[in-house]
Amino acid sequence: MTPGEIIPFDPLAKRHLAESVAQAMLALPVVAMAELTDFEGAGVYAIYYSGAFAAYEALVALNQRGDFRAPIYVGKAVPKGARRGGDLSATPGRVLFNRLIQHRRSIEEATNLDIADFHCRYLVVDDIWIPLGESLLIARFDPIWNKLIDGFGNHDPGKGRHAGLRPRWDVLHPGRPWAEKCRPRQESAEQIAREVQEYLRNNPPPGGSSVVTP
């Protein structure tokens, strides 16, 4: 861009489309993970933690007194089957709800987490915009379970397929039966917890300016 050059605003640029999806979700009130009720649709979501797990203290400080500003995880749920094959008239079903319920089950199985400490925001959106919205939310909030502690969103690989290393998430938050069958990692839970604290100290979660207050 040359000095003095003005770039016209393009509302259809990918960045702006992604921002519209993200802002729409962030404007919604949070829902307690323990109280999720059945709904239809695909979309994007953010999960927030406000409990007493010491390694997340810096994160929890932004999610107190009903003011949820720093998600611990961001994800998406896209339609399966026919819509991927191009049938745009097919309905996505309950893929977003089912994904959140899978996460709820993982949290409930962890021995050192309490589902009562988790809330979420979710937005049902046309599937063409889902990857854009998720990418922007991850880039904006740098959620610890997306960026540093892998494995929260993993599924049970199935019988005879547990030869891989146990996910770091399951080392820090043990309890999922299928993860116990995977090969142990060299890192201990204490080592990973110290890594989390150092990461949050060097990469503090963004504050209120990134979030639309409902």
JSON list of C-alpha atoms in Angstrom, two decimals, residues 12-173:
[
{"chain": "A", "resi": 12, "resn": "LEU", "atom": "CA", "xyz": [-17.29, -9.91, 2.31]},
{"chain": "A", "resi": 13, "resn": "ALA", "atom": "CA", "xyz": [-13.59, -10.35, 3.02]},
{"chain": "A", "resi": 14, "resn": "LYS", "atom": "CA", "xyz": [-12.89, -13.60, 4.87]},
{"chain": "A", "resi": 15, "resn": "ARG", "atom": "CA", "xyz": [-11.64, -11.76, 7.94]},
{"chain": "A", "resi": 16, "resn": "HIS", "atom": "CA", "xyz": [-14.81, -9.72, 8.28]},
{"chain": "A", "resi": 17, "resn": "LEU", "atom": "CA", "xyz": [-17.07, -12.70, 7.66]},
{"chain": "A", "resi": 18, "resn": "ALA", "atom": "CA", "xyz": [-15.22, -14.64, 10.35]},
{"chain": "A", "resi": 19, "resn": "GLU", "atom": "CA", "xyz": [-15.50, -11.71, 12.76]},
{"chain": "A", "resi": 20, "resn": "SER", "atom": "CA", "xyz": [-19.25, -11.53, 12.26]},
{"chain": "A", "resi": 21, "resn": "VAL", "atom": "CA", "xyz": [-19.61, -15.20, 13.19]},
{"chain": "A", "resi": 22, "resn": "ALA", "atom": "CA", "xyz": [-17.31, -14.87, 16.21]},
{"chain": "A", "resi": 23, "resn": "GLN", "atom": "CA", "xyz": [-18.99, -11.73, 17.50]},
{"chain": "A", "resi": 24, "resn": "ALA", "atom": "CA", "xyz": [-22.44, -13.28, 17.11]},
{"chain": "A", "resi": 25, "resn": "MET", "atom": "CA", "xyz": [-21.38, -16.21, 19.30]},
{"chain": "A", "resi": 26, "resn": "LEU", "atom": "CA", "xyz": [-19.60, -14.07, 21.90]},
{"chain": "A", "resi": 27, "resn": "ALA", "atom": "CA", "xyz": [-22.71, -11.91, 22.29]},
{"chain": "A", "resi": 28, "resn": "LEU", "atom": "CA", "xyz": [-24.71, -14.92, 23.51]},
{"chain": "A", "resi": 29, "resn": "PRO", "atom": "CA", "xyz": [-25.13, -15.71, 27.22]},
{"chain": "A", "resi": 30, "resn": "VAL", "atom": "CA", "xyz": [-23.19, -18.65, 28.61]},
{"chain": "A", "resi": 31, "resn": "VAL", "atom": "CA", "xyz": [-24.85, -21.98, 29.37]},
{"chain": "A", "resi": 32, "resn": "ALA", "atom": "CA", "xyz": [-23.77, -24.32, 32.16]},
{"chain": "A", "resi": 33, "resn": "MET", "atom": "CA", "xyz": [-22.31, -27.47, 30.60]},
{"chain": "A", "resi": 34, "resn": "ALA", "atom": "CA", "xyz": [-24.19, -29.58, 33.15]},
{"chain": "A", "resi": 35, "resn": "GLU", "atom": "CA", "xyz": [-27.49, -28.09, 31.99]},
{"chain": "A", "resi": 36, "resn": "LEU", "atom": "CA", "xyz": [-27.24, -28.44, 28.20]},
{"chain": "A", "resi": 37, "resn": "THR", "atom": "CA", "xyz": [-30.52, -29.41, 26.57]},
{"chain": "A", "resi": 38, "resn": "ASP", "atom": "CA", "xyz": [-31.10, -31.01, 23.19]},
{"chain": "A", "resi": 39, "resn": "PHE", "atom": "CA", "xyz": [-30.99, -28.81, 20.07]},
{"chain": "A", "resi": 40, "resn": "GLU", "atom": "CA", "xyz": [-30.49, -29.17, 16.32]},
{"chain": "A", "resi": 41, "resn": "GLY", "atom": "CA", "xyz": [-27.75, -27.71, 14.16]},
{"chain": "A", "resi": 42, "resn": "ALA", "atom": "CA", "xyz": [-24.05, -27.37, 13.43]},
{"chain": "A", "resi": 43, "resn": "GLY", "atom": "CA", "xyz": [-21.79, -24.50, 14.43]},
{"chain": "A", "resi": 44, "resn": "VAL", "atom": "CA", "xyz": [-19.02, -23.14, 16.64]},
{"chain": "A", "resi": 45, "resn": "TYR", "atom": "CA", "xyz": [-18.58, -23.07, 20.40]},
{"chain": "A", "resi": 46, "resn": "ALA", "atom": "CA", "xyz": [-16.35, -21.93, 23.24]},
{"chain": "A", "resi": 47, "resn": "ILE", "atom": "CA", "xyz": [-15.91, -23.66, 26.61]},
{"chain": "A", "resi": 48, "resn": "TYR", "atom": "CA", "xyz": [-15.04, -21.70, 29.78]},
{"chain": "A", "resi": 49, "resn": "TYR", "atom": "CA", "xyz": [-13.52, -22.90, 33.06]},
{"chain": "A", "resi": 50, "resn": "SER", "atom": "CA", "xyz": [-13.94, -21.21, 36.44]},
{"chain": "A", "resi": 51, "resn": "GLY", "atom": "CA", "xyz": [-12.81, -23.86, 38.91]},
{"chain": "A", "resi": 52, "resn": "ALA", "atom": "CA", "xyz": [-9.95, -24.35, 41.35]},
{"chain": "A", "resi": 53, "resn": "PHE", "atom": "CA", "xyz": [-7.40, -26.28, 39.27]},
{"chain": "A", "resi": 54, "resn": "ALA", "atom": "CA", "xyz": [-4.25, -24.36, 40.20]},
{"chain": "A", "resi": 55, "resn": "ALA", "atom": "CA", "xyz": [-2.54, -24.40, 36.79]},
{"chain": "A", "resi": 56, "resn": "TYR", "atom": "CA", "xyz": [-5.44, -22.45, 35.26]},
{"chain": "A", "resi": 57, "resn": "GLU", "atom": "CA", "xyz": [-5.47, -19.63, 37.83]},
{"chain": "A", "resi": 58, "resn": "ALA", "atom": "CA", "xyz": [-4.66, -16.90, 35.29]},
{"chain": "A", "resi": 59, "resn": "LEU", "atom": "CA", "xyz": [-7.46, -18.11, 33.04]},
{"chain": "A", "resi": 60, "resn": "VAL", "atom": "CA", "xyz": [-10.00, -18.48, 35.82]},
{"chain": "A", "resi": 61, "resn": "ALA", "atom": "CA", "xyz": [-9.39, -14.88, 36.92]},
{"chain": "A", "resi": 62, "resn": "LEU", "atom": "CA", "xyz": [-11.12, -13.75, 33.70]},
{"chain": "A", "resi": 63, "resn": "ASN", "atom": "CA", "xyz": [-14.08, -16.08, 34.16]},
{"chain": "A", "resi": 64, "resn": "GLN", "atom": "CA", "xyz": [-15.32, -14.99, 37.58]},
{"chain": "A", "resi": 65, "resn": "ARG", "atom": "CA", "xyz": [-18.62, -13.58, 38.83]},
{"chain": "A", "resi": 66, "resn": "GLY", "atom": "CA", "xyz": [-20.45, -14.49, 35.65]},
{"chain": "A", "resi": 67, "resn": "ASP", "atom": "CA", "xyz": [-18.01, -12.58, 33.44]},
{"chain": "A", "resi": 68, "resn": "PHE", "atom": "CA", "xyz": [-16.71, -15.20, 31.01]},
{"chain": "A", "resi": 69, "resn": "ARG", "atom": "CA", "xyz": [-13.92, -13.66, 28.92]},
{"chain": "A", "resi": 70, "resn": "ALA", "atom": "CA", "xyz": [-11.31, -16.37, 28.28]},
{"chain": "A", "resi": 71, "resn": "PRO", "atom": "CA", "xyz": [-12.30, -19.76, 26.84]},
{"chain": "A", "resi": 72, "resn": "ILE", "atom": "CA", "xyz": [-10.21, -22.79, 27.70]},
{"chain": "A", "resi": 73, "resn": "TYR", "atom": "CA", "xyz": [-11.25, -24.47, 24.44]},
{"chain": "A", "resi": 74, "resn": "VAL", "atom": "CA", "xyz": [-12.82, -23.49, 21.12]},
{"chain": "A", "resi": 75, "resn": "GLY", "atom": "CA", "xyz": [-14.22, -25.92, 18.60]},
{"chain": "A", "resi": 76, "resn": "LYS", "atom": "CA", "xyz": [-16.64, -26.62, 15.82]},
{"chain": "A", "resi": 77, "resn": "ALA", "atom": "CA", "xyz": [-19.15, -29.26, 14.79]},
{"chain": "A", "resi": 78, "resn": "VAL", "atom": "CA", "xyz": [-19.79, -29.67, 11.08]},
{"chain": "A", "resi": 79, "resn": "PRO", "atom": "CA", "xyz": [-22.51, -31.68, 9.32]},
{"chain": "A", "resi": 80, "resn": "LYS", "atom": "CA", "xyz": [-21.74, -35.24, 8.35]},
{"chain": "A", "resi": 81, "resn": "GLY", "atom": "CA", "xyz": [-22.66, -37.44, 5.44]},
{"chain": "A", "resi": 82, "resn": "ALA", "atom": "CA", "xyz": [-24.97, -36.03, 2.79]},
{"chain": "A", "resi": 83, "resn": "ARG", "atom": "CA", "xyz": [-24.13, -32.35, 3.24]},
{"chain": "A", "resi": 84, "resn": "ARG", "atom": "CA", "xyz": [-20.46, -33.04, 2.70]},
{"chain": "A", "resi": 85, "resn": "GLY", "atom": "CA", "xyz": [-21.46, -34.70, -0.54]},
{"chain": "A", "resi": 86, "resn": "GLY", "atom": "CA", "xyz": [-23.13, -31.53, -1.75]},
{"chain": "A", "resi": 87, "resn": "ASP", "atom": "CA", "xyz": [-26.76, -32.05, -0.66]},
{"chain": "A", "resi": 88, "resn": "LEU", "atom": "CA", "xyz": [-27.38, -28.58, 0.77]},
{"chain": "A", "resi": 89, "resn": "SER", "atom": "CA", "xyz": [-31.02, -29.43, 1.53]},
{"chain": "A", "resi": 90, "resn": "ALA", "atom": "CA", "xyz": [-30.05, -32.05, 4.11]},
{"chain": "A", "resi": 91, "resn": "THR", "atom": "CA", "xyz": [-30.30, -31.06, 7.77]},
{"chain": "A", "resi": 92, "resn": "PRO", "atom": "CA", "xyz": [-27.19, -31.24, 9.95]},
{"chain": "A", "resi": 93, "resn": "GLY", "atom": "CA", "xyz": [-28.94, -33.02, 12.80]},
{"chain": "A", "resi": 94, "resn": "ARG", "atom": "CA", "xyz": [-27.69, -32.58, 16.38]},
{"chain": "A", "resi": 95, "resn": "VAL", "atom": "CA", "xyz": [-23.98, -32.51, 15.60]},
{"chain": "A", "resi": 96, "resn": "LEU", "atom": "CA", "xyz": [-23.21, -29.43, 17.69]},
{"chain": "A", "resi": 97, "resn": "PHE", "atom": "CA", "xyz": [-25.18, -30.67, 20.69]},
{"chain": "A", "resi": 98, "resn": "ASN", "atom": "CA", "xyz": [-23.59, -34.13, 20.41]},
{"chain": "A", "resi": 99, "resn": "ARG", "atom": "CA", "xyz": [-20.10, -32.62, 20.29]},
{"chain": "A", "resi": 100, "resn": "LEU", "atom": "CA", "xyz": [-20.73, -30.62, 23.45]},
{"chain": "A", "resi": 101, "resn": "ILE", "atom": "CA", "xyz": [-22.12, -33.71, 25.17]},
{"chain": "A", "resi": 102, "resn": "GLN", "atom": "CA", "xyz": [-18.97, -35.62, 24.21]},
{"chain": "A", "resi": 103, "resn": "HIS", "atom": "CA", "xyz": [-16.91, -32.87, 25.85]},
{"chain": "A", "resi": 104, "resn": "ARG", "atom": "CA", "xyz": [-19.15, -32.95, 28.92]},
{"chain": "A", "resi": 105, "resn": "ARG", "atom": "CA", "xyz": [-18.57, -36.68, 29.26]},
{"chain": "A", "resi": 106, "resn": "SER", "atom": "CA", "xyz": [-14.78, -36.19, 29.02]},
{"chain": "A", "resi": 107, "resn": "ILE", "atom": "CA", "xyz": [-14.88, -33.58, 31.78]},
{"chain": "A", "resi": 108, "resn": "GLU", "atom": "CA", "xyz": [-17.11, -35.75, 33.97]},
{"chain": "A", "resi": 109, "resn": "GLU", "atom": "CA", "xyz": [-14.72, -38.69, 33.61]},
{"chain": "A", "resi": 110, "resn": "ALA", "atom": "CA", "xyz": [-11.67, -36.62, 34.63]},
{"chain": "A", "resi": 111, "resn": "THR", "atom": "CA", "xyz": [-10.77, -37.20, 38.26]},
{"chain": "A", "resi": 112, "resn": "ASN", "atom": "CA", "xyz": [-9.64, -33.62, 38.95]},
{"chain": "A", "resi": 113, "resn": "LEU", "atom": "CA", "xyz": [-12.28, -31.57, 37.12]},
{"chain": "A", "resi": 114, "resn": "ASP", "atom": "CA", "xyz": [-15.87, -30.75, 38.07]},
{"chain": "A", "resi": 115, "resn": "ILE", "atom": "CA", "xyz": [-18.49, -30.23, 35.35]},
{"chain": "A", "resi": 116, "resn": "ALA", "atom": "CA", "xyz": [-20.10, -27.58, 37.57]},
{"chain": "A", "resi": 117, "resn": "ASP", "atom": "CA", "xyz": [-17.09, -25.36, 36.82]},
{"chain": "A", "resi": 118, "resn": "PHE", "atom": "CA", "xyz": [-17.68, -25.35, 33.06]},
{"chain": "A", "resi": 119, "resn": "HIS", "atom": "CA", "xyz": [-19.86, -23.14, 30.88]},
{"chain": "A", "resi": 120, "resn": "CYS", "atom": "CA", "xyz": [-20.12, -22.69, 27.13]},
{"chain": "A", "resi": 121, "resn": "ARG", "atom": "CA", "xyz": [-21.32, -20.42, 24.39]},
{"chain": "A", "resi": 122, "resn": "TYR", "atom": "CA", "xyz": [-22.41, -21.94, 21.08]},
{"chain": "A", "resi": 123, "resn": "LEU", "atom": "CA", "xyz": [-23.75, -20.59, 17.83]},
{"chain": "A", "resi": 124, "resn": "VAL", "atom": "CA", "xyz": [-25.73, -22.59, 15.28]},
{"chain": "A", "resi": 125, "resn": "VAL", "atom": "CA", "xyz": [-24.58, -21.29, 11.91]},
{"chain": "A", "resi": 126, "resn": "ASP", "atom": "CA", "xyz": [-24.63, -22.36, 8.27]},
{"chain": "A", "resi": 127, "resn": "ASP", "atom": "CA", "xyz": [-21.78, -24.80, 7.77]},
{"chain": "A", "resi": 128, "resn": "ILE", "atom": "CA", "xyz": [-20.03, -22.71, 5.11]},
{"chain": "A", "resi": 129, "resn": "TRP", "atom": "CA", "xyz": [-19.02, -20.19, 7.83]},
{"chain": "A", "resi": 130, "resn": "ILE", "atom": "CA", "xyz": [-18.07, -22.67, 10.58]},
{"chain": "A", "resi": 131, "resn": "PRO", "atom": "CA", "xyz": [-14.33, -23.12, 9.80]},
{"chain": "A", "resi": 132, "resn": "LEU", "atom": "CA", "xyz": [-13.84, -19.36, 9.42]},
{"chain": "A", "resi": 133, "resn": "GLY", "atom": "CA", "xyz": [-15.46, -18.64, 12.77]},
{"chain": "A", "resi": 134, "resn": "GLU", "atom": "CA", "xyz": [-13.52, -21.32, 14.59]},
{"chain": "A", "resi": 135, "resn": "SER", "atom": "CA", "xyz": [-10.17, -20.21, 13.13]},
{"chain": "A", "resi": 136, "resn": "LEU", "atom": "CA", "xyz": [-10.68, -16.60, 14.17]},
{"chain": "A", "resi": 137, "resn": "LEU", "atom": "CA", "xyz": [-11.77, -17.54, 17.71]},
{"chain": "A", "resi": 138, "resn": "ILE", "atom": "CA", "xyz": [-8.71, -19.76, 18.21]},
{"chain": "A", "resi": 139, "resn": "ALA", "atom": "CA", "xyz": [-6.40, -17.04, 16.88]},
{"chain": "A", "resi": 140, "resn": "ARG", "atom": "CA", "xyz": [-8.03, -14.42, 19.11]},
{"chain": "A", "resi": 141, "resn": "PHE", "atom": "CA", "xyz": [-8.13, -16.31, 22.40]},
{"chain": "A", "resi": 142, "resn": "ASP", "atom": "CA", "xyz": [-5.26, -18.80, 22.06]},
{"chain": "A", "resi": 143, "resn": "PRO", "atom": "CA", "xyz": [-7.16, -21.35, 24.21]},
{"chain": "A", "resi": 144, "resn": "ILE", "atom": "CA", "xyz": [-4.88, -23.54, 26.30]},
{"chain": "A", "resi": 145, "resn": "TRP", "atom": "CA", "xyz": [-6.65, -26.80, 25.37]},
{"chain": "A", "resi": 146, "resn": "ASN", "atom": "CA", "xyz": [-6.27, -25.94, 21.69]},
{"chain": "A", "resi": 147, "resn": "LYS", "atom": "CA", "xyz": [-2.71, -24.66, 21.72]},
{"chain": "A", "resi": 148, "resn": "LEU", "atom": "CA", "xyz": [-0.78, -26.49, 24.46]},
{"chain": "A", "resi": 149, "resn": "ILE", "atom": "CA", "xyz": [-2.74, -29.38, 25.99]},
{"chain": "A", "resi": 150, "resn": "ASP", "atom": "CA", "xyz": [-3.69, -31.65, 23.12]},
{"chain": "A", "resi": 151, "resn": "GLY", "atom": "CA", "xyz": [-6.30, -34.39, 23.18]},
{"chain": "A", "resi": 152, "resn": "PHE", "atom": "CA", "xyz": [-9.41, -32.94, 24.83]},
{"chain": "A", "resi": 153, "resn": "GLY", "atom": "CA", "xyz": [-11.43, -33.40, 21.66]},
{"chain": "A", "resi": 154, "resn": "ASN", "atom": "CA", "xyz": [-10.08, -36.88, 20.88]},
{"chain": "A", "resi": 155, "resn": "HIS", "atom": "CA", "xyz": [-12.37, -39.88, 20.50]},
{"chain": "A", "resi": 156, "resn": "ASP", "atom": "CA", "xyz": [-11.74, -43.41, 21.67]},
{"chain": "A", "resi": 157, "resn": "PRO", "atom": "CA", "xyz": [-9.73, -44.85, 18.74]},
{"chain": "A", "resi": 158, "resn": "GLY", "atom": "CA", "xyz": [-11.43, -48.21, 19.19]},
{"chain": "A", "resi": 159, "resn": "LYS", "atom": "CA", "xyz": [-10.46, -51.73, 20.13]},
{"chain": "A", "resi": 160, "resn": "GLY", "atom": "CA", "xyz": [-6.89, -52.61, 19.22]},
{"chain": "A", "resi": 161, "resn": "ARG", "atom": "CA", "xyz": [-5.99, -49.02, 18.31]},
{"chain": "A", "resi": 162, "resn": "HIS", "atom": "CA", "xyz": [-4.51, -47.74, 21.55]},
{"chain": "A", "resi": 163, "resn": "ALA", "atom": "CA", "xyz": [-0.86, -48.06, 20.54]},
{"chain": "A", "resi": 164, "resn": "GLY", "atom": "CA", "xyz": [-0.38, -44.28, 20.34]},
{"chain": "A", "resi": 165, "resn": "LEU", "atom": "CA", "xyz": [0.79, -42.07, 23.18]},
{"chain": "A", "resi": 166, "resn": "ARG", "atom": "CA", "xyz": [-1.72, -40.97, 25.79]},
{"chain": "A", "resi": 167, "resn": "PRO", "atom": "CA", "xyz": [-2.87, -37.41, 25.02]},
{"chain": "A", "resi": 168, "resn": "ARG", "atom": "CA", "xyz": [-1.34, -34.69, 27.17]},
{"chain": "A", "resi": 169, "resn": "TRP", "atom": "CA", "xyz": [-4.84, -33.69, 28.28]},
{"chain": "A", "resi": 170, "resn": "ASP", "atom": "CA", "xyz": [-5.34, -37.15, 29.78]},
{"chain": "A", "resi": 171, "resn": "VAL", "atom": "CA", "xyz": [-2.01, -36.99, 31.60]},
{"chain": "A", "resi": 172, "resn": "LEU", "atom": "CA", "xyz": [-3.04, -33.71, 33.23]},
{"chain": "A", "resi": 173, "resn": "HIS", "atom": "CA", "xyz": [-6.69, -34.77, 33.70]}
]
